[in-house]
PDB file of C-alpha atoms in Angstrom:
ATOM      1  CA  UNK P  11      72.642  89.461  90.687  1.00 67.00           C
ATOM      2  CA  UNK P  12      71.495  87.563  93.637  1.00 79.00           C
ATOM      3  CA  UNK P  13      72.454  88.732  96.922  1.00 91.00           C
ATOM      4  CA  UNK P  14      73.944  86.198  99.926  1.00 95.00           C
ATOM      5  CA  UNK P  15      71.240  83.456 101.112  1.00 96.00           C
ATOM      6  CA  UNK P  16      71.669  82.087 104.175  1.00 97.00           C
ATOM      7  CA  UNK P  17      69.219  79.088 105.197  1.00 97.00           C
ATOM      8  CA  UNK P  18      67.601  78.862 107.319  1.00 97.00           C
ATOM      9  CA  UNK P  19      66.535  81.706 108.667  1.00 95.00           C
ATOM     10  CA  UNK P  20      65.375  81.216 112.269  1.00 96.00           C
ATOM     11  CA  UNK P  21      66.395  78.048 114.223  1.00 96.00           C
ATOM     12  CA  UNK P  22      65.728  77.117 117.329  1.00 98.00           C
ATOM     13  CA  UNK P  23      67.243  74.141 119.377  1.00 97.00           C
ATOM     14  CA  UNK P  24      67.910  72.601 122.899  1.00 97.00           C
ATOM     15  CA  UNK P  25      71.230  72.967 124.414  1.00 98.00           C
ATOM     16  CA  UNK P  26      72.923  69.770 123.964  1.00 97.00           C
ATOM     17  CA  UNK P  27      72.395  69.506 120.521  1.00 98.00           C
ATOM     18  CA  UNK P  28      74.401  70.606 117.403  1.00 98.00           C
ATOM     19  CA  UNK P  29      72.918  72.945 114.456  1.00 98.00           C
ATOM     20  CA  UNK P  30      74.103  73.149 111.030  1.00 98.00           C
ATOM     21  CA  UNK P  31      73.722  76.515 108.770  1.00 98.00           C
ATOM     22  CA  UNK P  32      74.032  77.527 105.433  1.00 98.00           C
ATOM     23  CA  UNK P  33      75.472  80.283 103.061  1.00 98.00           C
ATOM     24  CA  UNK P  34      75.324  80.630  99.458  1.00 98.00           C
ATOM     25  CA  UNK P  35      77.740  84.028  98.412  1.00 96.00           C
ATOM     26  CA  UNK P  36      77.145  85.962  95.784  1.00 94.00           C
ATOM     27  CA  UNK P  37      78.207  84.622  92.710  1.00 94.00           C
ATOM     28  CA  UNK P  38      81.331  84.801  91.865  1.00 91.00           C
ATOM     29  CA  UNK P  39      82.595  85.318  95.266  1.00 92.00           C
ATOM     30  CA  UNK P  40      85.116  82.781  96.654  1.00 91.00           C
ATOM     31  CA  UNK P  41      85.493  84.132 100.204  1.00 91.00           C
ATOM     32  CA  UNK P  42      83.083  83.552 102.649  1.00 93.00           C
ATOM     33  CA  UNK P  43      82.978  84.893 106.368  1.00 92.00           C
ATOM     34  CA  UNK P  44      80.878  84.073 109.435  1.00 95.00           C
ATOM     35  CA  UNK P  45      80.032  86.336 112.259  1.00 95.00           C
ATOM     36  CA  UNK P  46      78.215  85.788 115.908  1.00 96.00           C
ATOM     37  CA  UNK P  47      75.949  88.660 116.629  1.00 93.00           C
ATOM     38  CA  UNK P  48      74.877  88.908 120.352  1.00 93.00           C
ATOM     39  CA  UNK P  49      72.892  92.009 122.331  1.00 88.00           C
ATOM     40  CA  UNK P  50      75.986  91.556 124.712  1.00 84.00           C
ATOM     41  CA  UNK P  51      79.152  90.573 122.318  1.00 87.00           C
ATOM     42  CA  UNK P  52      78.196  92.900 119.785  1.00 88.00           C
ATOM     43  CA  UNK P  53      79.596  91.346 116.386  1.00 91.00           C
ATOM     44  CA  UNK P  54      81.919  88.949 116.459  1.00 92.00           C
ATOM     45  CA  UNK P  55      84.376  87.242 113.463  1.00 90.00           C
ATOM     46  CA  UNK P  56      84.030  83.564 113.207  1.00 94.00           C
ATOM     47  CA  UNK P  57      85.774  82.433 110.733  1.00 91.00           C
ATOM     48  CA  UNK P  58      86.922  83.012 106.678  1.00 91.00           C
ATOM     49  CA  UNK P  59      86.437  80.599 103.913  1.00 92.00           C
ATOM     50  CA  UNK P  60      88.733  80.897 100.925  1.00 91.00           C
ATOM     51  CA  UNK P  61      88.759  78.448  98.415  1.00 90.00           C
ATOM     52  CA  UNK P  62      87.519  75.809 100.276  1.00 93.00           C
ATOM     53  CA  UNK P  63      90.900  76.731 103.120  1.00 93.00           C
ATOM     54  CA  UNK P  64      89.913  77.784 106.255  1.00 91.00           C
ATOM     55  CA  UNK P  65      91.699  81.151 106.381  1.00 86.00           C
ATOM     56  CA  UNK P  66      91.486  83.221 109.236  1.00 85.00           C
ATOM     57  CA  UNK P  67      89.901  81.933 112.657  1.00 89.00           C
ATOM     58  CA  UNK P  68      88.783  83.949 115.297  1.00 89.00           C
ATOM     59  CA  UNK P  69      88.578  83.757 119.214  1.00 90.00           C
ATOM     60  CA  UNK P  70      85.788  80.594 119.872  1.00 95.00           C
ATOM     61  CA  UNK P  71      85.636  77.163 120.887  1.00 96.00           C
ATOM     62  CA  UNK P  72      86.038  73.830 118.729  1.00 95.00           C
ATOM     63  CA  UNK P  73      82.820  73.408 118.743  1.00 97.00           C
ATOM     64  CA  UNK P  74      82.288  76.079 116.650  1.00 97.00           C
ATOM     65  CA  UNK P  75      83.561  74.564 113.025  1.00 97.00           C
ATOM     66  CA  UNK P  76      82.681  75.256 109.268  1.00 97.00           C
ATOM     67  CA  UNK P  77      83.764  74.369 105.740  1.00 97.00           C
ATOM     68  CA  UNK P  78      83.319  75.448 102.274  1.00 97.00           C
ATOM     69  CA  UNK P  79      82.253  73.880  99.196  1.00 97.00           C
ATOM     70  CA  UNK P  80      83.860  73.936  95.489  1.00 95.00           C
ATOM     71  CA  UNK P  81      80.951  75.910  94.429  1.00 94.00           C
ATOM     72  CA  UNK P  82      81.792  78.282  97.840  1.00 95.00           C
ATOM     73  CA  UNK P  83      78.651  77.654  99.651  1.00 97.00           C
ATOM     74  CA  UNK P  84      79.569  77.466 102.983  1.00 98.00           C
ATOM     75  CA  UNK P  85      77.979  75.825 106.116  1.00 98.00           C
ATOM     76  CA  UNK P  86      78.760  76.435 109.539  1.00 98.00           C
ATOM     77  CA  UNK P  87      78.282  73.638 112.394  1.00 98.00           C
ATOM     78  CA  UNK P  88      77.667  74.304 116.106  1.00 98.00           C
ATOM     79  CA  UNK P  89      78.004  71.686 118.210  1.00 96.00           C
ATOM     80  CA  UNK P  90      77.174  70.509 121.572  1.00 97.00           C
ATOM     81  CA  UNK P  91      74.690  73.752 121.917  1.00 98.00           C
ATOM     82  CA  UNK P  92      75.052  76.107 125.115  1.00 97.00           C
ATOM     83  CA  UNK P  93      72.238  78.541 125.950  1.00 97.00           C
ATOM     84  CA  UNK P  94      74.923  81.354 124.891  1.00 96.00           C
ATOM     85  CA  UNK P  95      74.989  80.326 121.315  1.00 97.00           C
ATOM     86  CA  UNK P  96      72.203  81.822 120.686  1.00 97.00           C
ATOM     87  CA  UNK P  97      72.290  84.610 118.187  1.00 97.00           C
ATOM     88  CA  UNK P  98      72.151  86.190 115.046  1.00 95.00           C
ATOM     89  CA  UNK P  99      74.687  84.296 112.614  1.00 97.00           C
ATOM     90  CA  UNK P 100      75.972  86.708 109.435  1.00 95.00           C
ATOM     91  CA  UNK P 101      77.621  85.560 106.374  1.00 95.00           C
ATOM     92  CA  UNK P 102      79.665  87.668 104.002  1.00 93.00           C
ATOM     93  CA  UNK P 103      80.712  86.758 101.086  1.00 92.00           C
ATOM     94  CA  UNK P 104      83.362  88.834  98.803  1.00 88.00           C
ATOM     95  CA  UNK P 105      85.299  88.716  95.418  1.00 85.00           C
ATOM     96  CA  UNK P 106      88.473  87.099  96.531  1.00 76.00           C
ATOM     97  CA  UNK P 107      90.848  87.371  99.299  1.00 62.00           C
ATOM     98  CA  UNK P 108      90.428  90.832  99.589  1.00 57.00           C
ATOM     99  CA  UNK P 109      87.513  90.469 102.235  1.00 57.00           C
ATOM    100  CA  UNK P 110      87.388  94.487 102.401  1.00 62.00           C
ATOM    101  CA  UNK P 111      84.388  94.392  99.904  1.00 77.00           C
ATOM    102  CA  UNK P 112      82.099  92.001 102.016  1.00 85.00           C
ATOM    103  CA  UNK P 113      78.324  91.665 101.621  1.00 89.00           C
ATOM    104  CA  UNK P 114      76.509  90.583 104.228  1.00 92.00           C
ATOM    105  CA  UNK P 115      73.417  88.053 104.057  1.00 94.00           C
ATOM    106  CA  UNK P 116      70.499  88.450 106.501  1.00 93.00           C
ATOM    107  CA  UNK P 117      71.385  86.266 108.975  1.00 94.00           C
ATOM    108  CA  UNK P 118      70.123  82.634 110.717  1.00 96.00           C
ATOM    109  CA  UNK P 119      68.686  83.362 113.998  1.00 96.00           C
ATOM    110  CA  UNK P 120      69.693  80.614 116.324  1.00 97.00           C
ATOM    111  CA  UNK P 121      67.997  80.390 120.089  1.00 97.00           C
ATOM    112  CA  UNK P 122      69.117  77.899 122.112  1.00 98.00           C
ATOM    113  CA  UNK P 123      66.326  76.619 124.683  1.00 97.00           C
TER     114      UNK P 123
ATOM    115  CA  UNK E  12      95.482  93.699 116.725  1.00 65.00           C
ATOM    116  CA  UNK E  13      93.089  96.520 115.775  1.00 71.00           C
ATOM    117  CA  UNK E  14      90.129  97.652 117.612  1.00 85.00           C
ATOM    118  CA  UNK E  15      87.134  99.874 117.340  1.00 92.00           C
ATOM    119  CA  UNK E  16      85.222 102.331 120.138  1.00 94.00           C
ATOM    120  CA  UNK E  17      81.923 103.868 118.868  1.00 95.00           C
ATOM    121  CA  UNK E  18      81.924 106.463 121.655  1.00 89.00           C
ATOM    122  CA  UNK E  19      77.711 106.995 121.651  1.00 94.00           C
ATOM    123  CA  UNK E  20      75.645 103.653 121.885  1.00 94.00           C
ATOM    124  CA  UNK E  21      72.534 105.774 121.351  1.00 96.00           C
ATOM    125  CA  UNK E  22      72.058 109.174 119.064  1.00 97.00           C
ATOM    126  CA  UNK E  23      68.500 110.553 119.153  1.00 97.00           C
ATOM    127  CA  UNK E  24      67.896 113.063 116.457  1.00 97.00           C
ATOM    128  CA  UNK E  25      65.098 115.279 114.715  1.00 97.00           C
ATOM    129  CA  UNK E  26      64.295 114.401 111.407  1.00 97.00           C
ATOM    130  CA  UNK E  27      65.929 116.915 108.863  1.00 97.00           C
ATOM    131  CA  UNK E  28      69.088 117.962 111.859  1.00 98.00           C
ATOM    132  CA  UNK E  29      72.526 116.850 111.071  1.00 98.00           C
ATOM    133  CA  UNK E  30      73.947 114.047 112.443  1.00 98.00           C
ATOM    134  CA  UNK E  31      77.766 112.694 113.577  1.00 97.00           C
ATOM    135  CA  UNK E  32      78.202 109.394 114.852  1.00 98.00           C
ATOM    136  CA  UNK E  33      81.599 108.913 116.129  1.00 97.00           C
ATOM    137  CA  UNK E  34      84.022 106.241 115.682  1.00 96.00           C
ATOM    138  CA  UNK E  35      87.815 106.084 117.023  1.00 95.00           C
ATOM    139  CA  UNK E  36      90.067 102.908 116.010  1.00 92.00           C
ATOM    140  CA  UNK E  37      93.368 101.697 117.603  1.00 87.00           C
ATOM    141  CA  UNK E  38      95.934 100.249 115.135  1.00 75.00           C
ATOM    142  CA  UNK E  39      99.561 100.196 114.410  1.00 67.00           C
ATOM    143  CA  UNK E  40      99.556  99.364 110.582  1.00 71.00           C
ATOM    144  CA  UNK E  41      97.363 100.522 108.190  1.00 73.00           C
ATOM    145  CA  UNK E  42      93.965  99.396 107.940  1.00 81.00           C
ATOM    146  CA  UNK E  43      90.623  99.872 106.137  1.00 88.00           C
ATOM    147  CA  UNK E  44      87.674 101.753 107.575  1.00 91.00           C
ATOM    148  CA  UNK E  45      84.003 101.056 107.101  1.00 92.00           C
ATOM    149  CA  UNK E  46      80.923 101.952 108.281  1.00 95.00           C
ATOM    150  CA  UNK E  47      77.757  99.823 107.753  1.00 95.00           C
ATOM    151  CA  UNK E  48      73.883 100.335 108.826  1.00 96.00           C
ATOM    152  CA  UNK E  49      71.965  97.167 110.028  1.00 94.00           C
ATOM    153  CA  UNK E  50      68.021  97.543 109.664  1.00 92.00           C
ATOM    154  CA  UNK E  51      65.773  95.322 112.104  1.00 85.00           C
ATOM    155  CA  UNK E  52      65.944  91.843 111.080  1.00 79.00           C
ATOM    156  CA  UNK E  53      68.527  91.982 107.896  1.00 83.00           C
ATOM    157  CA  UNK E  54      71.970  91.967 107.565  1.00 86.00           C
ATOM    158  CA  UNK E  55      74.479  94.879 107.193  1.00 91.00           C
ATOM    159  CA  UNK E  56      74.475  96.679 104.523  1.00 92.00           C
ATOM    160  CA  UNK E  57      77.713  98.739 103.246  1.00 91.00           C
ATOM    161  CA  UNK E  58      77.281 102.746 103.479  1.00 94.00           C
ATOM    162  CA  UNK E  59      81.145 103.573 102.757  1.00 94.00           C
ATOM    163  CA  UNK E  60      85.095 102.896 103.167  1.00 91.00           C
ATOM    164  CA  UNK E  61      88.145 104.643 103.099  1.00 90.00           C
ATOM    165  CA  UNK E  62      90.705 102.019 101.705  1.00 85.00           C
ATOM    166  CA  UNK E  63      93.165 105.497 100.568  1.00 83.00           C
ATOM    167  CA  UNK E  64      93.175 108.472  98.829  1.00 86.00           C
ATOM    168  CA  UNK E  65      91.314 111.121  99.692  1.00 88.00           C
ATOM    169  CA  UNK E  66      90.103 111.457 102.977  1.00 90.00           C
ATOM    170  CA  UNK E  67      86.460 112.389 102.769  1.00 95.00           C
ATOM    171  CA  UNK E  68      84.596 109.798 101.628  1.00 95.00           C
ATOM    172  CA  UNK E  69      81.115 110.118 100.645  1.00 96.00           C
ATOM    173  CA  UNK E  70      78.554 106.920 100.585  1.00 94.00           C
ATOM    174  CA  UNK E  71      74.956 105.749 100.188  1.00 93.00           C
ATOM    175  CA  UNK E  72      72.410 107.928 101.665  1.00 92.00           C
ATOM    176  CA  UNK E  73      73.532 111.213 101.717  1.00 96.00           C
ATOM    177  CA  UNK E  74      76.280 109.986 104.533  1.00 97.00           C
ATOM    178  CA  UNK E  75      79.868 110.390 104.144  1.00 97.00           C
ATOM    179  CA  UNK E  76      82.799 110.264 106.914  1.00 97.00           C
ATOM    180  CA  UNK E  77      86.097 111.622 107.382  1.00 95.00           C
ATOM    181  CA  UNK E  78      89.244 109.826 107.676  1.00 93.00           C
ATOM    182  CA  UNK E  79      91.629 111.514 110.265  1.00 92.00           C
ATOM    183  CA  UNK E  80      95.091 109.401 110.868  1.00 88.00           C
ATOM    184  CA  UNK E  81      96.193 112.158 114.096  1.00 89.00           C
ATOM    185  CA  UNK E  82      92.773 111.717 115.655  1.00 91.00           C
ATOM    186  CA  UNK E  83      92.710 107.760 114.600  1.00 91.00           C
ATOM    187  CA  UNK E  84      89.059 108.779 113.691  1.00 94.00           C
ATOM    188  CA  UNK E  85      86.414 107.724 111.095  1.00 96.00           C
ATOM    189  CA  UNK E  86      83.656 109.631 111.935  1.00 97.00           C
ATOM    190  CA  UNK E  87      79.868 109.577 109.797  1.00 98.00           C
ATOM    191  CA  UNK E  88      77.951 112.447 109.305  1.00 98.00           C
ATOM    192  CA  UNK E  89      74.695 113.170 107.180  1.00 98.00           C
ATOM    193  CA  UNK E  90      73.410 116.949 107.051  1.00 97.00           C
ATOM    194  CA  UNK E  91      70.375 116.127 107.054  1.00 97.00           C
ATOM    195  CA  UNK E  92      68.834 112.522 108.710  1.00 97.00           C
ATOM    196  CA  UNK E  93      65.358 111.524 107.475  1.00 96.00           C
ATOM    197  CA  UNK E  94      62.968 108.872 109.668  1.00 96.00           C
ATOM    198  CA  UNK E  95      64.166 105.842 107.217  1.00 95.00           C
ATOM    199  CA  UNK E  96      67.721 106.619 108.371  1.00 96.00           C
ATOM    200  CA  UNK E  97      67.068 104.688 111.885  1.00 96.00           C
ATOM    201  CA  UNK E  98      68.615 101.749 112.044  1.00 96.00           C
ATOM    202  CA  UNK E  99      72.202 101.026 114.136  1.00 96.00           C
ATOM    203  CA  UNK E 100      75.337 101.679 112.657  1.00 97.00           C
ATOM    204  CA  UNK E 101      78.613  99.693 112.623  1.00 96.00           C
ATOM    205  CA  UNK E 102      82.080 100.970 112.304  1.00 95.00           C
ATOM    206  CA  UNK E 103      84.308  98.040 111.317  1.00 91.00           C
ATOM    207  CA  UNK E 104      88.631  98.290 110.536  1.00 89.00           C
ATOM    208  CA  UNK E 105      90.493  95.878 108.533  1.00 84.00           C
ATOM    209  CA  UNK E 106      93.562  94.848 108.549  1.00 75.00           C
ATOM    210  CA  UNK E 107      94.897  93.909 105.010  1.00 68.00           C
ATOM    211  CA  UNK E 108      97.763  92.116 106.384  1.00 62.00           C
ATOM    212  CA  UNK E 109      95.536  89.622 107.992  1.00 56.00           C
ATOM    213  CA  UNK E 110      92.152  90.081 106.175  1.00 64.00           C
ATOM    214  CA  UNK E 111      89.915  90.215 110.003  1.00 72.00           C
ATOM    215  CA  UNK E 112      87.129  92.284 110.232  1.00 78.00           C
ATOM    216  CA  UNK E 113      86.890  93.931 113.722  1.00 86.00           C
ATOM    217  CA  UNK E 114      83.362  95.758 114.325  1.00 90.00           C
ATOM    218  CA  UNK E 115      82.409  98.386 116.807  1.00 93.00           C
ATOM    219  CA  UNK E 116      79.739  97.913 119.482  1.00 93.00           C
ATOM    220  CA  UNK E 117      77.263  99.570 117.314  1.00 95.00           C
ATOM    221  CA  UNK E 118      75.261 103.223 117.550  1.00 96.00           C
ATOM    222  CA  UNK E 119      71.627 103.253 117.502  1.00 96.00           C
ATOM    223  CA  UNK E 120      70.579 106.090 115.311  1.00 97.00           C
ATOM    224  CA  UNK E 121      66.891 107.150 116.237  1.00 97.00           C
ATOM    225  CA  UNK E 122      65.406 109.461 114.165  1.00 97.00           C
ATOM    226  CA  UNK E 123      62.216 111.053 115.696  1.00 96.00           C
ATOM    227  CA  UNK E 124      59.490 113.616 113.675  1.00 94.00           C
TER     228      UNK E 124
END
């Protein structure tokens, strides 16, 4: 079984401008989860996908937005780019709402220049 | 709202020593514990949980941890760490009430010949 696929994999961009990234869960798995990973922040929850519902939200901006797809892929959009978005983006995917059993992708490295 | 302390940022260790890498949590409901190891440049991958039951849980790897409610404690141990076992390790608690991952700051693990 193929494992989470995010795209792409490194990114970089110029602050000002707005980035779009992509997960593909495992199949099967309906919930999808997005994480900030930063030297400084450490790793931080996003937001949770369920069924195409935003579910659970954490603590960032509006410009930070995503969505979910009937097939559960999931893309998440950044805009108006700061030199602090730049990090290492996860995705988890899991079964269903139980997001306990996540699995992780490797991640979209985003630098902001 | 739950959070997570991983008390040692860095843990430099011989190959074929034991190892503990401690992790304390703060809740007031019950939660699910985790630990997952991050390799340079991938995602996290999942060594073990303790969703109930019995309170030593053994994962991947040789590691297992130890669930202690008094001591709000999760703590990972291996008996003995080999040089593939360096990576950085990330305690994480969930709350099944609101499905949100909360990670710790992350221990280094450095295993040296």
């Amino acid at each position: 079984k193929a494992g989470v696929t995010q795209t792409p994999r490194y990114l970089i961009k110029t602050r000002g401008q707005q980035v779009t990234l992509s997960c593909s869960p495992i199949s099967g798995h309906r919930s999808v989860s997005w994480y900030q990973q930063t030297p400084g922040q450490g790793l931080q929850f996003l937001f949770e996908y369920f069924s195409e519902t935003q579910r659970n939200k954490g603590n960032f901006p509006g410009r930070f937005s995503g969505r979910q797809f009937s097939n559960s892929r999931s893309e998440m959009n950044v805009s108006t780019l700061e030199l602090g978005d730049s990090a290492l983006y996860l995705c988890a995917s899991s079964l269903d709402r139980a997001v306990y059993e996540q699995y992780f992708g490797p991640g979209t490295r985003l630098t902001v220049t | 709202a739950q959070s997570v302390t991983q008390l040692d940022s860095q843990v430099p260790v011989f190959e074929e020593a034991p190892v503990e890498l401690r992790c304390n949590y703060s809740s007031s409901v019950s939660v699910y514990l985790f630990w997952y190891v991050q390799y340079p440049n991938q995602g996290l991958q999942l060594l073990l949980k303790y969703l109930s039951g019995s309170t030593l849980v053994k994962g991947i790897n040789g590691f297992e941890a130890e669930f202690n409610k008094s001591q709000t404690s999760f703590h990972l141990r291996k008996p003995s760490v080999h040089i593939s076992d360096t990576a950085e390790y990330f305690c994480a608690v969930s709350d099944s009430n609101f499905n949100k991952f909360y990670f710790g700051s992350g221990t280094k693990l450095n295993v040296k010949p």
